[in-house]
XYZ file of C-alpha atoms in Angstrom:
762
model
C 73.833 109.818 156.895
C 71.261 110.741 154.760
C 71.309 108.969 151.255
C 69.963 111.326 148.039
C 67.893 110.028 145.375
C 67.345 112.002 142.279
C 66.956 109.545 139.516
C 65.649 106.586 140.799
C 62.713 104.700 140.462
C 61.276 106.188 144.228
C 63.608 109.117 145.853
C 62.265 110.964 148.903
C 64.543 114.131 150.469
C 65.854 113.344 153.696
C 64.085 110.142 153.998
C 64.999 108.072 156.928
C 62.937 105.468 158.707
C 61.923 107.794 161.610
C 60.618 110.208 159.508
C 58.901 108.271 156.703
C 55.022 109.147 158.080
C 56.401 112.710 157.645
C 57.076 112.453 154.555
C 53.758 110.581 153.298
C 51.800 113.499 154.996
C 52.519 116.193 152.208
C 54.161 118.264 154.434
C 55.437 121.669 152.214
C 58.700 120.934 153.348
C 59.229 117.916 151.674
C 60.342 116.703 148.616
C 59.086 113.984 146.435
C 59.694 112.831 143.035
C 58.367 109.532 141.858
C 59.647 107.977 138.538
C 58.631 104.894 136.707
C 61.194 103.015 135.193
C 58.694 102.082 132.299
C 57.002 104.965 131.677
C 59.975 107.292 132.713
C 57.742 110.218 134.295
C 58.519 112.523 137.205
C 56.201 113.901 139.243
C 57.038 117.106 141.274
C 55.243 118.399 144.400
C 55.697 121.169 147.189
C 58.143 123.537 146.022
C 60.703 121.095 144.573
C 61.157 123.872 141.055
C 63.826 126.115 143.640
C 65.317 123.139 144.984
C 66.188 121.647 141.503
C 67.562 124.702 140.153
C 70.202 124.901 143.162
C 71.001 121.393 142.537
C 71.839 122.062 139.487
C 73.735 125.216 140.101
C 76.079 123.739 142.117
C 77.008 120.479 140.039
C 77.801 123.417 136.921
C 79.876 125.107 139.475
C 81.502 121.925 140.510
C 81.862 121.849 136.752
C 83.767 125.010 136.180
C 86.368 124.514 139.097
C 86.771 121.042 138.245
C 85.434 119.691 141.606
C 83.659 116.304 142.548
C 80.490 116.479 142.755
C 80.139 113.607 145.281
C 78.571 115.970 148.193
C 75.406 116.244 149.651
C 72.231 117.720 147.732
C 70.142 118.671 150.029
C 69.066 122.396 150.478
C 70.624 123.026 153.837
C 73.493 121.045 152.956
C 73.823 123.015 149.584
C 73.838 125.874 151.083
C 76.842 125.070 153.327
C 78.474 123.794 150.345
C 78.450 127.153 148.502
C 79.072 128.859 152.278
C 82.452 126.916 152.301
C 83.597 127.303 149.038
C 82.941 131.424 148.966
C 85.499 133.792 148.436
C 85.494 134.959 152.111
C 85.810 131.506 153.545
C 88.753 130.083 150.966
C 90.393 133.369 151.597
C 90.282 133.520 155.096
C 91.638 129.957 154.880
C 94.793 130.609 152.917
C 95.017 133.448 154.959
C 94.694 131.236 157.774
C 97.423 128.536 156.034
C 99.580 131.792 155.376
C 99.892 133.274 159.119
C 100.557 129.078 160.543
C 103.868 128.848 158.222
C 104.797 132.603 158.778
C 104.858 131.372 162.697
C 107.797 129.713 162.058
C 110.077 133.444 161.550
C 108.887 134.455 164.823
C 108.799 131.476 167.079
C 112.323 130.244 168.888
C 114.639 130.432 167.349
C 113.601 133.725 166.299
C 114.519 135.665 163.130
C 113.704 139.159 164.117
C 117.502 140.552 163.829
C 118.651 142.838 161.024
C 121.432 140.617 160.081
C 121.804 136.654 160.082
C 125.779 137.211 160.890
C 126.575 135.313 163.986
C 130.015 138.002 164.177
C 127.430 141.403 164.093
C 123.676 139.820 165.117
C 122.371 141.218 168.107
C 120.293 138.838 170.324
C 116.926 138.541 168.431
C 113.510 139.258 169.948
C 111.557 136.195 171.601
C 108.216 136.578 172.001
C 106.453 135.803 174.654
C 105.575 132.379 176.206
C 101.968 132.260 174.533
C 101.535 134.675 171.780
C 102.451 132.316 168.658
C 100.968 129.571 170.787
C 97.350 131.990 171.224
C 97.701 132.783 166.945
C 98.368 129.116 166.068
C 95.416 127.771 168.633
C 93.379 130.441 167.031
C 94.225 128.914 163.620
C 94.150 124.783 164.426
C 90.575 125.633 165.182
C 89.783 127.385 162.453
C 91.219 123.907 160.734
C 89.583 121.631 162.493
C 86.107 123.633 161.261
C 87.153 123.789 157.977
C 87.720 119.825 158.298
C 84.100 118.841 159.908
C 82.614 120.820 157.618
C 84.209 119.377 154.321
C 84.139 115.849 156.344
C 80.414 116.665 156.665
C 79.746 117.302 152.761
C 81.364 114.459 151.620
C 79.079 111.625 154.295
C 81.233 109.081 155.767
C 81.409 106.460 153.230
C 83.379 108.919 150.575
C 85.412 109.611 153.644
C 86.459 106.417 154.569
C 87.743 106.568 151.273
C 89.748 109.882 151.336
C 93.100 109.598 152.845
C 93.856 113.193 152.531
C 90.847 113.934 155.153
C 92.311 110.737 157.258
C 95.195 112.487 157.415
C 94.034 115.951 157.956
C 92.930 114.514 161.116
C 95.524 113.245 161.941
C 97.321 116.416 161.639
C 95.392 118.572 163.852
C 95.444 116.274 166.738
C 99.677 116.344 166.280
C 99.431 119.451 166.187
C 97.157 119.882 169.002
C 99.055 117.757 171.623
C 102.163 119.441 170.153
C 101.057 122.978 171.067
C 99.847 121.293 174.983
C 103.039 120.259 175.110
C 105.244 123.333 174.709
C 102.542 125.014 176.723
C 103.454 122.301 179.967
C 107.065 123.370 179.084
C 106.511 126.535 179.589
C 107.489 127.773 175.487
C 110.754 126.354 176.663
C 110.709 123.023 173.583
C 113.404 123.243 171.298
C 112.023 120.324 169.146
C 108.474 121.164 167.965
C 106.990 118.288 166.003
C 104.104 120.433 164.496
C 106.350 122.960 162.871
C 107.454 119.478 159.992
C 103.196 118.901 160.088
C 102.129 122.911 159.066
C 103.261 122.417 155.293
C 100.635 119.986 155.300
C 97.742 122.354 155.719
C 99.129 123.891 152.513
C 99.331 120.806 150.167
C 95.556 119.690 151.424
C 93.946 122.822 150.825
C 95.309 122.794 146.878
C 93.647 120.266 144.519
C 96.239 120.703 141.769
C 98.954 120.095 144.350
C 97.875 116.940 145.386
C 97.483 115.916 141.671
C 101.379 117.605 141.217
C 102.744 115.105 144.176
C 100.994 111.935 143.423
C 102.441 112.879 139.884
C 106.118 113.514 141.181
C 105.464 110.483 143.494
C 104.314 108.318 140.540
C 107.390 110.000 138.689
C 109.924 108.843 140.980
C 110.272 105.092 139.843
C 110.337 105.837 136.315
C 113.434 107.704 136.501
C 114.795 105.053 139.253
C 116.566 103.447 136.353
C 118.770 106.639 135.034
C 119.980 107.658 138.795
C 120.827 103.999 139.276
C 123.053 104.343 136.438
C 123.871 108.226 137.690
C 124.698 106.132 141.007
C 126.358 103.579 138.837
C 128.761 106.446 136.632
C 129.823 108.388 140.083
C 130.968 105.020 142.439
C 132.965 103.984 139.087
C 134.996 107.158 138.042
C 135.427 107.178 142.443
C 136.795 103.538 142.259
C 139.347 104.617 139.643
C 139.846 108.244 140.326
C 141.011 106.600 144.480
C 143.216 104.011 142.071
C 144.108 107.121 140.010
C 145.478 109.195 142.900
C 146.573 107.046 145.518
C 149.357 108.381 148.022
C 152.717 108.219 146.923
C 156.169 108.232 147.993
C 156.789 111.676 146.561
C 154.936 114.677 149.172
C 154.655 116.857 146.203
C 152.856 114.824 144.262
C 149.701 114.034 146.772
C 148.062 117.278 146.137
C 145.098 115.533 144.745
C 144.549 112.905 146.900
C 145.115 115.210 149.837
C 142.505 117.695 148.588
C 140.204 115.313 147.146
C 140.572 111.737 147.281
C 141.765 111.033 150.665
C 139.149 108.301 151.487
C 135.706 107.354 150.641
C 133.274 109.973 151.711
C 135.932 112.120 150.478
C 136.293 111.141 146.644
C 132.544 110.596 146.314
C 132.060 114.059 147.554
C 134.604 115.835 145.557
C 132.944 113.871 142.095
C 129.593 114.321 143.181
C 130.252 118.038 143.320
C 131.933 118.324 139.911
C 128.646 116.606 138.521
C 127.494 119.806 139.183
C 130.114 121.646 137.758
C 130.918 123.991 141.238
C 134.307 122.887 141.910
C 135.299 123.021 138.404
C 138.378 123.497 137.780
C 139.279 123.409 141.408
C 139.180 119.589 141.456
C 141.706 118.753 138.287
C 144.413 121.514 139.167
C 146.902 119.635 141.489
C 146.257 116.309 138.786
C 147.052 118.603 135.835
C 149.528 120.955 137.209
C 151.432 117.905 137.713
C 150.839 116.362 133.658
C 148.143 117.331 131.708
C 146.958 114.004 130.595
C 145.131 113.601 134.379
C 142.533 116.204 132.601
C 141.319 113.450 130.693
C 139.734 111.756 133.652
C 137.731 114.990 134.564
C 136.664 115.777 131.212
C 135.507 112.298 130.526
C 133.442 112.024 133.972
C 131.845 115.549 133.719
C 130.993 115.109 129.902
C 129.174 111.990 130.232
C 127.616 112.838 133.774
C 127.133 116.490 133.119
C 125.912 116.475 129.497
C 124.527 113.388 128.972
C 123.129 111.598 131.996
C 121.992 114.595 134.003
C 119.952 116.060 130.835
C 118.652 112.435 129.793
C 117.616 112.750 133.160
C 115.647 116.206 132.604
C 114.205 114.707 129.213
C 113.097 111.267 130.960
C 111.681 113.725 134.280
C 109.618 115.825 131.870
C 108.277 112.993 129.644
C 107.393 110.716 132.862
C 106.044 114.000 134.597
C 104.082 115.247 131.679
C 102.657 111.584 130.907
C 101.186 111.131 134.465
C 100.270 115.065 134.502
C 97.683 114.220 131.713
C 96.016 111.511 132.956
C 95.676 113.747 136.175
C 94.007 116.771 133.985
C 91.975 113.989 131.934
C 89.992 113.206 135.487
C 89.561 116.237 135.742
C 88.010 116.741 132.329
C 85.237 113.586 133.439
C 84.873 115.888 136.382
C 83.863 118.919 134.504
C 81.529 116.406 131.971
C 80.361 114.706 135.426
C 79.022 117.827 136.703
C 77.299 118.809 133.701
C 76.073 115.936 132.981
C 74.335 116.003 137.083
C 73.295 119.746 135.870
C 71.410 118.200 133.188
C 70.083 114.994 134.692
C 68.393 117.548 137.378
C 67.066 120.147 134.959
C 65.340 117.028 132.707
C 64.077 115.866 135.224
C 62.477 118.707 136.626
C 61.365 119.568 133.031
C 59.913 116.214 132.706
C 57.773 116.751 135.946
C 57.042 120.238 134.743
C 55.712 119.449 130.667
C 53.068 116.877 130.894
C 53.043 116.595 127.161
C 56.226 114.561 127.414
C 55.927 112.681 130.497
C 54.592 109.521 128.701
C 58.297 109.318 126.468
C 61.401 109.582 127.674
C 63.113 112.507 126.257
C 66.152 114.076 127.666
C 66.219 117.394 127.453
C 65.669 120.955 129.572
C 63.627 123.900 128.956
C 65.491 126.958 128.290
C 64.164 129.215 131.337
C 65.573 126.630 133.661
C 68.335 127.243 131.809
C 68.661 130.925 131.817
C 67.281 130.566 135.867
C 70.279 128.433 136.550
C 73.211 130.628 134.858
C 71.454 133.418 136.944
C 72.304 131.371 139.788
C 75.796 130.321 138.785
C 79.094 131.706 140.456
C 81.328 132.101 137.004
C 83.209 134.800 135.486
C 80.771 137.494 133.982
C 82.137 137.440 130.238
C 82.076 132.711 130.273
C 78.128 133.571 132.089
C 77.523 136.115 129.492
C 78.405 133.648 126.414
C 76.497 130.880 127.756
C 73.219 132.851 128.403
C 73.349 134.310 124.845
C 73.961 131.071 123.405
C 70.737 129.901 125.775
C 68.658 132.513 123.820
C 69.559 131.761 120.207
C 67.594 128.008 120.740
C 64.193 128.686 119.435
C 62.045 125.365 120.286
C 61.971 126.411 124.092
C 63.652 123.104 124.918
C 67.844 121.913 125.371
C 68.566 118.620 123.770
C 71.957 116.652 126.112
C 74.568 117.675 122.939
C 72.992 121.395 123.054
C 73.595 121.447 127.047
C 76.961 120.185 126.642
C 78.325 122.190 124.059
C 77.338 125.202 126.092
C 79.942 124.390 128.491
C 82.363 124.599 125.817
C 82.686 128.580 126.276
C 84.594 127.759 129.407
C 87.903 126.301 127.093
C 87.557 129.220 124.666
C 89.636 132.494 124.787
C 88.603 135.441 126.162
C 88.498 138.404 123.459
C 88.724 141.649 124.779
C 86.741 144.130 123.232
C 87.476 147.324 123.485
C 85.145 150.391 124.046
C 84.180 152.365 120.443
C 85.608 155.370 120.136
C 84.561 159.084 120.618
C 82.279 160.385 117.726
C 83.792 164.032 116.907
C 81.621 166.700 114.743
C 85.091 168.900 114.220
C 87.000 168.314 111.270
C 90.306 168.676 112.983
C 89.649 166.498 116.146
C 88.591 163.715 113.787
C 91.794 164.162 111.511
C 93.888 164.314 115.304
C 91.854 160.926 116.339
C 92.264 159.674 112.756
C 96.451 160.124 113.578
C 97.046 159.219 117.009
C 94.957 156.323 117.172
C 97.351 154.991 114.512
C 99.437 151.820 115.073
C 102.869 154.032 114.016
C 102.160 156.460 117.009
C 103.390 153.853 119.242
C 106.125 152.877 117.276
C 107.118 156.688 117.539
C 106.315 156.184 120.610
C 108.506 153.504 121.686
C 111.372 155.349 119.841
C 111.602 158.230 121.646
C 111.185 155.693 125.067
C 114.478 154.566 123.875
C 116.422 158.001 122.676
C 115.445 159.308 126.068
C 116.849 155.632 127.694
C 120.209 155.711 125.730
C 120.898 160.224 126.687
C 120.345 158.675 130.409
C 122.884 156.077 129.308
C 125.454 158.056 127.900
C 125.225 161.247 130.324
C 126.084 158.099 132.924
C 128.467 157.279 131.361
C 130.091 161.210 131.104
C 129.352 160.999 134.948
C 130.672 158.179 136.212
C 134.330 159.502 137.681
C 132.972 162.364 138.886
C 131.497 163.095 142.680
C 128.387 164.517 143.268
C 129.843 167.964 143.665
C 131.327 167.669 140.000
C 128.460 166.656 138.398
C 125.950 169.033 135.938
C 122.515 167.887 136.258
C 120.960 171.032 134.001
C 121.338 169.101 130.809
C 120.038 165.608 132.387
C 116.657 168.275 133.143
C 116.833 169.930 130.316
C 116.591 166.318 128.601
C 114.005 164.687 131.058
C 111.460 167.739 130.854
C 111.833 167.369 127.176
C 111.067 164.465 126.912
C 108.531 163.503 129.981
C 106.673 167.024 127.779
C 106.262 164.149 124.833
C 104.903 161.718 127.470
C 102.639 163.663 128.823
C 101.760 165.321 125.008
C 101.478 161.435 123.667
C 99.165 160.028 126.795
C 96.471 163.659 125.760
C 96.367 162.752 122.595
C 95.618 159.386 122.631
C 92.618 160.045 125.350
C 91.452 162.340 123.201
C 91.412 159.350 120.149
C 89.819 156.771 121.450
C 88.294 158.354 124.987
C 89.125 157.595 128.712
C 87.708 153.993 128.276
C 89.295 153.040 125.412
C 92.680 154.404 126.746
C 92.432 152.506 129.790
C 91.090 149.277 127.931
C 94.917 148.716 126.811
C 96.495 147.413 129.388
C 100.634 148.653 128.166
C 98.542 152.626 128.253
C 97.674 151.617 131.735
C 101.332 151.399 132.518
C 102.496 153.725 130.649
C 100.166 156.256 131.653
C 100.743 155.633 135.029
C 104.426 156.197 135.054
C 103.931 159.529 133.224
C 101.808 160.784 135.690
C 104.563 159.962 138.033
C 107.122 161.647 136.537
C 105.664 164.543 135.375
C 104.505 164.770 139.259
C 108.066 164.493 140.344
C 109.378 166.840 137.808
C 107.122 169.355 139.240
C 108.716 168.586 142.655
C 112.074 169.317 141.726
C 111.246 172.603 140.369
C 108.955 173.692 142.873
C 111.897 172.603 145.545
C 115.163 173.715 143.311
C 113.718 175.682 140.840
C 114.011 176.010 137.306
C 117.165 174.298 136.060
C 119.837 176.530 134.877
C 123.814 175.620 133.509
C 126.119 174.235 136.528
C 122.615 173.749 138.405
C 123.663 171.755 141.489
C 121.607 173.542 144.763
C 121.996 172.216 148.297
C 120.052 169.537 149.827
C 116.415 170.567 150.796
C 113.533 168.601 152.243
C 113.558 164.873 152.333
C 116.084 163.953 149.080
C 119.102 165.848 147.294
C 118.552 167.014 143.983
C 120.871 164.253 143.001
C 118.304 161.664 144.222
C 115.297 162.821 142.595
C 117.092 163.166 139.117
C 117.975 159.128 139.826
C 114.481 158.292 140.323
C 112.868 160.059 137.935
C 115.615 158.246 135.438
C 114.589 154.838 137.080
C 111.135 155.566 136.225
C 111.861 156.689 132.918
C 114.265 153.037 132.145
C 111.100 151.352 133.920
C 108.824 152.763 131.599
C 111.443 151.603 128.665
C 109.766 147.919 129.253
C 106.301 150.026 127.301
C 107.984 148.000 124.154
C 106.738 144.403 125.531
C 103.671 143.992 124.213
C 104.603 145.729 120.590
C 106.959 143.062 120.321
C 105.258 139.368 119.220
C 108.190 137.363 120.910
C 108.953 139.120 124.357
C 105.271 139.606 124.475
C 104.353 135.741 124.663
C 107.830 135.627 126.818
C 106.614 137.979 129.340
C 102.586 136.571 129.100
C 104.390 132.714 129.871
C 106.472 134.432 132.680
C 102.711 135.846 134.100
C 100.863 132.672 133.200
C 103.481 130.583 135.468
C 102.874 133.579 138.430
C 99.673 132.596 137.745
C 98.558 129.130 136.831
C 101.141 126.880 137.893
C 101.006 127.576 141.568
C 101.221 124.707 142.758
C 104.488 123.331 141.617
C 105.653 126.711 143.880
C 103.549 126.163 146.680
C 104.834 122.154 146.401
C 108.163 124.078 146.094
C 107.466 126.059 149.166
C 106.408 123.026 151.169
C 110.323 121.111 150.659
C 112.008 124.454 151.597
C 109.868 124.801 154.548
C 110.179 120.867 155.858
C 114.363 121.059 155.171
C 114.683 124.296 157.419
C 112.371 123.143 159.772
C 115.308 120.229 159.479
C 118.234 122.430 159.614
C 117.289 123.940 162.346
C 116.711 120.740 164.386
C 120.296 119.500 163.032
C 122.523 122.522 163.179
C 121.453 125.257 164.719
C 124.003 127.084 166.567
C 126.787 124.591 165.414
C 129.081 126.918 163.653
C 130.797 129.383 165.934
C 131.865 132.539 164.557
C 135.084 134.261 166.032
C 134.711 137.280 167.744
C 134.925 140.430 165.473
C 138.098 142.154 165.109
C 137.247 144.973 166.990
C 137.191 143.330 170.061
C 140.335 140.846 169.375
C 143.941 141.155 170.234
C 146.667 141.204 168.407
C 148.119 137.888 169.098
C 144.744 136.204 169.006
C 144.315 137.565 165.465
C 147.520 135.878 164.369
C 146.525 132.570 165.296
C 144.044 132.517 162.915
C 144.473 130.564 159.721
C 142.540 129.743 157.112
C 142.144 127.563 154.442
C 141.488 129.620 150.784
C 137.961 128.841 149.593
C 137.182 127.741 152.520
C 133.943 128.522 154.651
C 135.454 130.645 156.966
C 137.487 132.359 154.205
C 135.090 133.290 151.905
C 133.367 135.013 155.300
C 129.832 132.953 154.681
C 128.630 133.293 158.251
C 125.142 134.662 157.357
C 124.737 131.363 156.157
C 123.679 129.082 158.850
C 120.807 127.460 160.298
C 120.897 129.583 163.163
C 116.952 130.615 162.321
C 114.280 129.934 160.261
C 114.986 133.095 157.564
C 118.845 132.458 157.480
C 117.790 128.561 156.619
C 116.066 129.485 153.784
C 119.080 131.848 152.141
C 121.289 128.914 153.042
C 118.835 126.608 150.990
C 118.661 128.383 148.163
C 122.244 129.064 147.688
C 122.654 125.582 148.010
C 120.051 124.466 145.064
C 122.089 127.431 142.921
C 124.907 125.002 143.214
C 126.915 127.578 143.093
C 129.885 126.599 145.232
C 127.154 124.468 147.454
C 129.992 122.491 148.468
C 131.705 124.998 150.648
C 128.836 124.443 152.794
C 128.611 120.945 152.731
C 131.868 120.835 153.835
C 132.016 123.334 156.581
C 128.641 121.356 158.429
C 130.278 118.096 157.666
C 133.972 119.798 159.917
C 131.372 120.828 162.469
C 129.320 118.117 162.813
C 129.557 114.714 161.714
C 129.972 113.412 157.906
C 126.460 112.331 158.265
C 125.606 115.918 157.469
C 126.525 115.040 153.502
C 123.395 113.251 153.506
C 121.225 116.357 154.287
C 122.421 118.397 151.607
C 123.288 115.996 149.260
C 119.007 115.008 149.735
C 118.054 118.357 149.630
C 119.895 118.979 145.942
C 118.458 116.041 144.620
C 115.105 117.572 145.985
C 115.866 120.861 144.334
C 117.846 121.430 141.840
C 117.775 117.691 140.309
C 113.501 117.026 140.773
C 112.114 120.632 140.988
C 114.289 122.280 138.788
C 113.967 119.901 136.143
C 109.869 120.083 136.034
C 109.963 123.651 136.528
C 111.789 123.462 133.425
C 109.959 120.877 131.469
C 106.912 123.336 132.582
C 108.106 126.520 131.093
C 108.670 124.539 127.865
C 105.522 123.039 127.812
C 103.400 126.602 129.172
C 105.232 128.581 125.843
C 105.275 125.783 123.207
C 101.309 125.811 123.547
C 101.388 129.638 123.327
C 103.752 130.037 120.303
C 101.838 127.203 118.638
C 98.876 128.770 119.711
C 99.487 132.427 118.411
C 101.751 132.001 115.715
C 99.099 132.714 112.977
C 98.487 135.992 115.242
C 99.580 139.588 114.999
C 100.886 141.341 117.700
C 97.066 143.393 117.623
C 95.872 139.750 117.739
C 97.913 138.611 120.673
C 97.381 142.312 122.447
C 93.322 141.450 122.386
C 93.544 137.865 123.395
C 93.706 137.417 126.715
C 95.128 134.131 126.913
C 94.458 132.569 130.397
C 96.447 129.194 130.156
C 95.932 126.462 132.592
C 97.168 123.158 133.538
C 94.396 121.692 131.279
C 94.438 123.954 128.923
C 97.831 123.163 127.609
C 96.749 119.348 127.684
C 93.403 120.089 126.021
C 94.438 118.754 122.610
C 95.451 115.466 124.122
C 92.828 114.999 126.478
C 89.305 112.518 125.375
C 86.489 113.131 126.118
C 84.623 111.229 128.365
C 81.811 108.610 126.757
C 78.665 108.560 127.698
C 78.907 105.205 129.671
C 81.749 106.225 131.185
C 79.678 109.537 132.346
C 76.836 107.231 133.445
C 78.559 104.645 135.166
C 80.088 107.464 137.638
C 76.594 109.506 138.149
C 75.288 105.499 139.317
C 78.329 105.943 141.917
C 77.440 108.925 143.290
C 77.470 108.587 147.316
C 74.124 111.408 146.950
C 72.785 110.408 143.689
C 70.846 106.510 143.376
C 70.134 105.670 139.059
C 68.387 103.032 138.547
């Protein structure tokens, strides 16, 4: 193992006992930095400057990405490190994870059939033995390379403290062993343990997902009291319900007992489902039909449990999770500041080595030209690089102090202000007047009004023709209206291009959306005329080509309706909501990733436990009359509702069934069916999934939507619609909690640098 020392009294790069003599000979490939603690002077020999700059660039990249700086810092390791975090390798690793997760759709039981209904499902396509196994072993080799590279870069000391990497080794090893067992059984292995391991590869590849998982783990004990109170509430009302609806002498009055309170498991299940309102008011109808007073029991149960305890649980999950997430974000900010500080220390030591006039005193500063060289090497977004370089160039004394250097990277936390290109200059007074008119905001308002009118016309014609057959419809009026509005859209787009220029027009995202749909409408309309000629009264020619006239007209109308979405950027609240949704998709992928992991694990478990448990009857077309007479199903049951496609017979249908249970509408039907076809213990699986998905994850997602929207609303409440358009809000989890974050002190940064396994500070 190599021990890197950047800022100690005697620093040797790559110095081991066996190569000390080699270093002392002053080889041009060696690097030595000597520093006297008393005098604080640095002496740089050989080709050290390039390595200093490379180290500083990598530390700044770590700071930008909130990565740990605890990795090797010699030249070869830095090149490997930058390759490892390059876009090519990271995208390749992400693609490998996606491929290994997708194998569950192809492996036995395969999801390759057009329906999941066992009554009509043909035998699915099964891959030949070795096909998916060959793909999987390639993925496992890539994971092994990823593991070896990551382990080497951080060093042995850091590796021993990283539990994720240790589990990574176990996951790859167990997957390889299980893969070998599958081949030894000629791919006839039904229980493939490595399926449960695959989601781990997705988890370990995302630092934010790790933080989120850690936050969820720490949140669970905090909400245990509310869950315990909820369980107590459920048990208490279950006991009261069993006493209240006990079996009596009159069979006509035992409807509630027979259907919902026959025994303890049935009673618990009935009230648990009522807690989700999925069986309301069905569960109380038998008793309520006898005496309206029984409704008080059910109203008290659902009122206190559903509207008080469940909402209280949401509030506690939000509060506790937000607190732990804030702690994780605080650690991320510490990593960013630490990376910037490490880069400053490296560059300041380089500056002291080349600046002889300041070698006698300790001055913490870096050279401006060195900072510019480092920023040219850093891989970052161009607008951030330009903003930082612009601030560096404004410094006139040739050196940057630590505080000024730290403030340079405050640009990373600022919003990007999108500057539109200047408008073209015309010499003609007519063109100047047209430019002034059609660059005004009211032109957009008129365009929105025309789009609304177009949609209203389409809606009116659809209502008038809703009862008519295709042969009775007259598409003449619809086509005339569409032609008029399409010509207006084309004219509006052309005049806006004239006013703003091509670059200025395309610099607005709503113009790109608007223009693309306008071109599509024009092309489609020309195709209609070329195929079916110009419209005339009673215009309904016979079908030609791939699409009939009615289908092409419908496609035009659908594009027109979609084009009406252009109004969203012009209404401030709608723009904020839309941008919030976009940010949730872009920046909160960690939470979606954890949901994918949970779905994946429960789907695999569901296949193991319930595959083939429900056997559907033969289709009615092949059944005899006597067989059909013997079929009797209970109203509202799995069989009567025709829920046959919802099963655990393959991976795809398992995901759909789990989603239906997460929505909680009629989820008791699935639980009841698998209880009847298997055992009572199957309820544990469904209740566990409900708690995990509907109670925990959905509440977390609602909390994050609120946090994201409130953050955006607070920032833009004083902005106009034009300001919202110009400002590219890039909401990340770190930015959402920026105001609550405490900046690390100088002592904390220095202490962390002293603990670096490859940088030894004195």
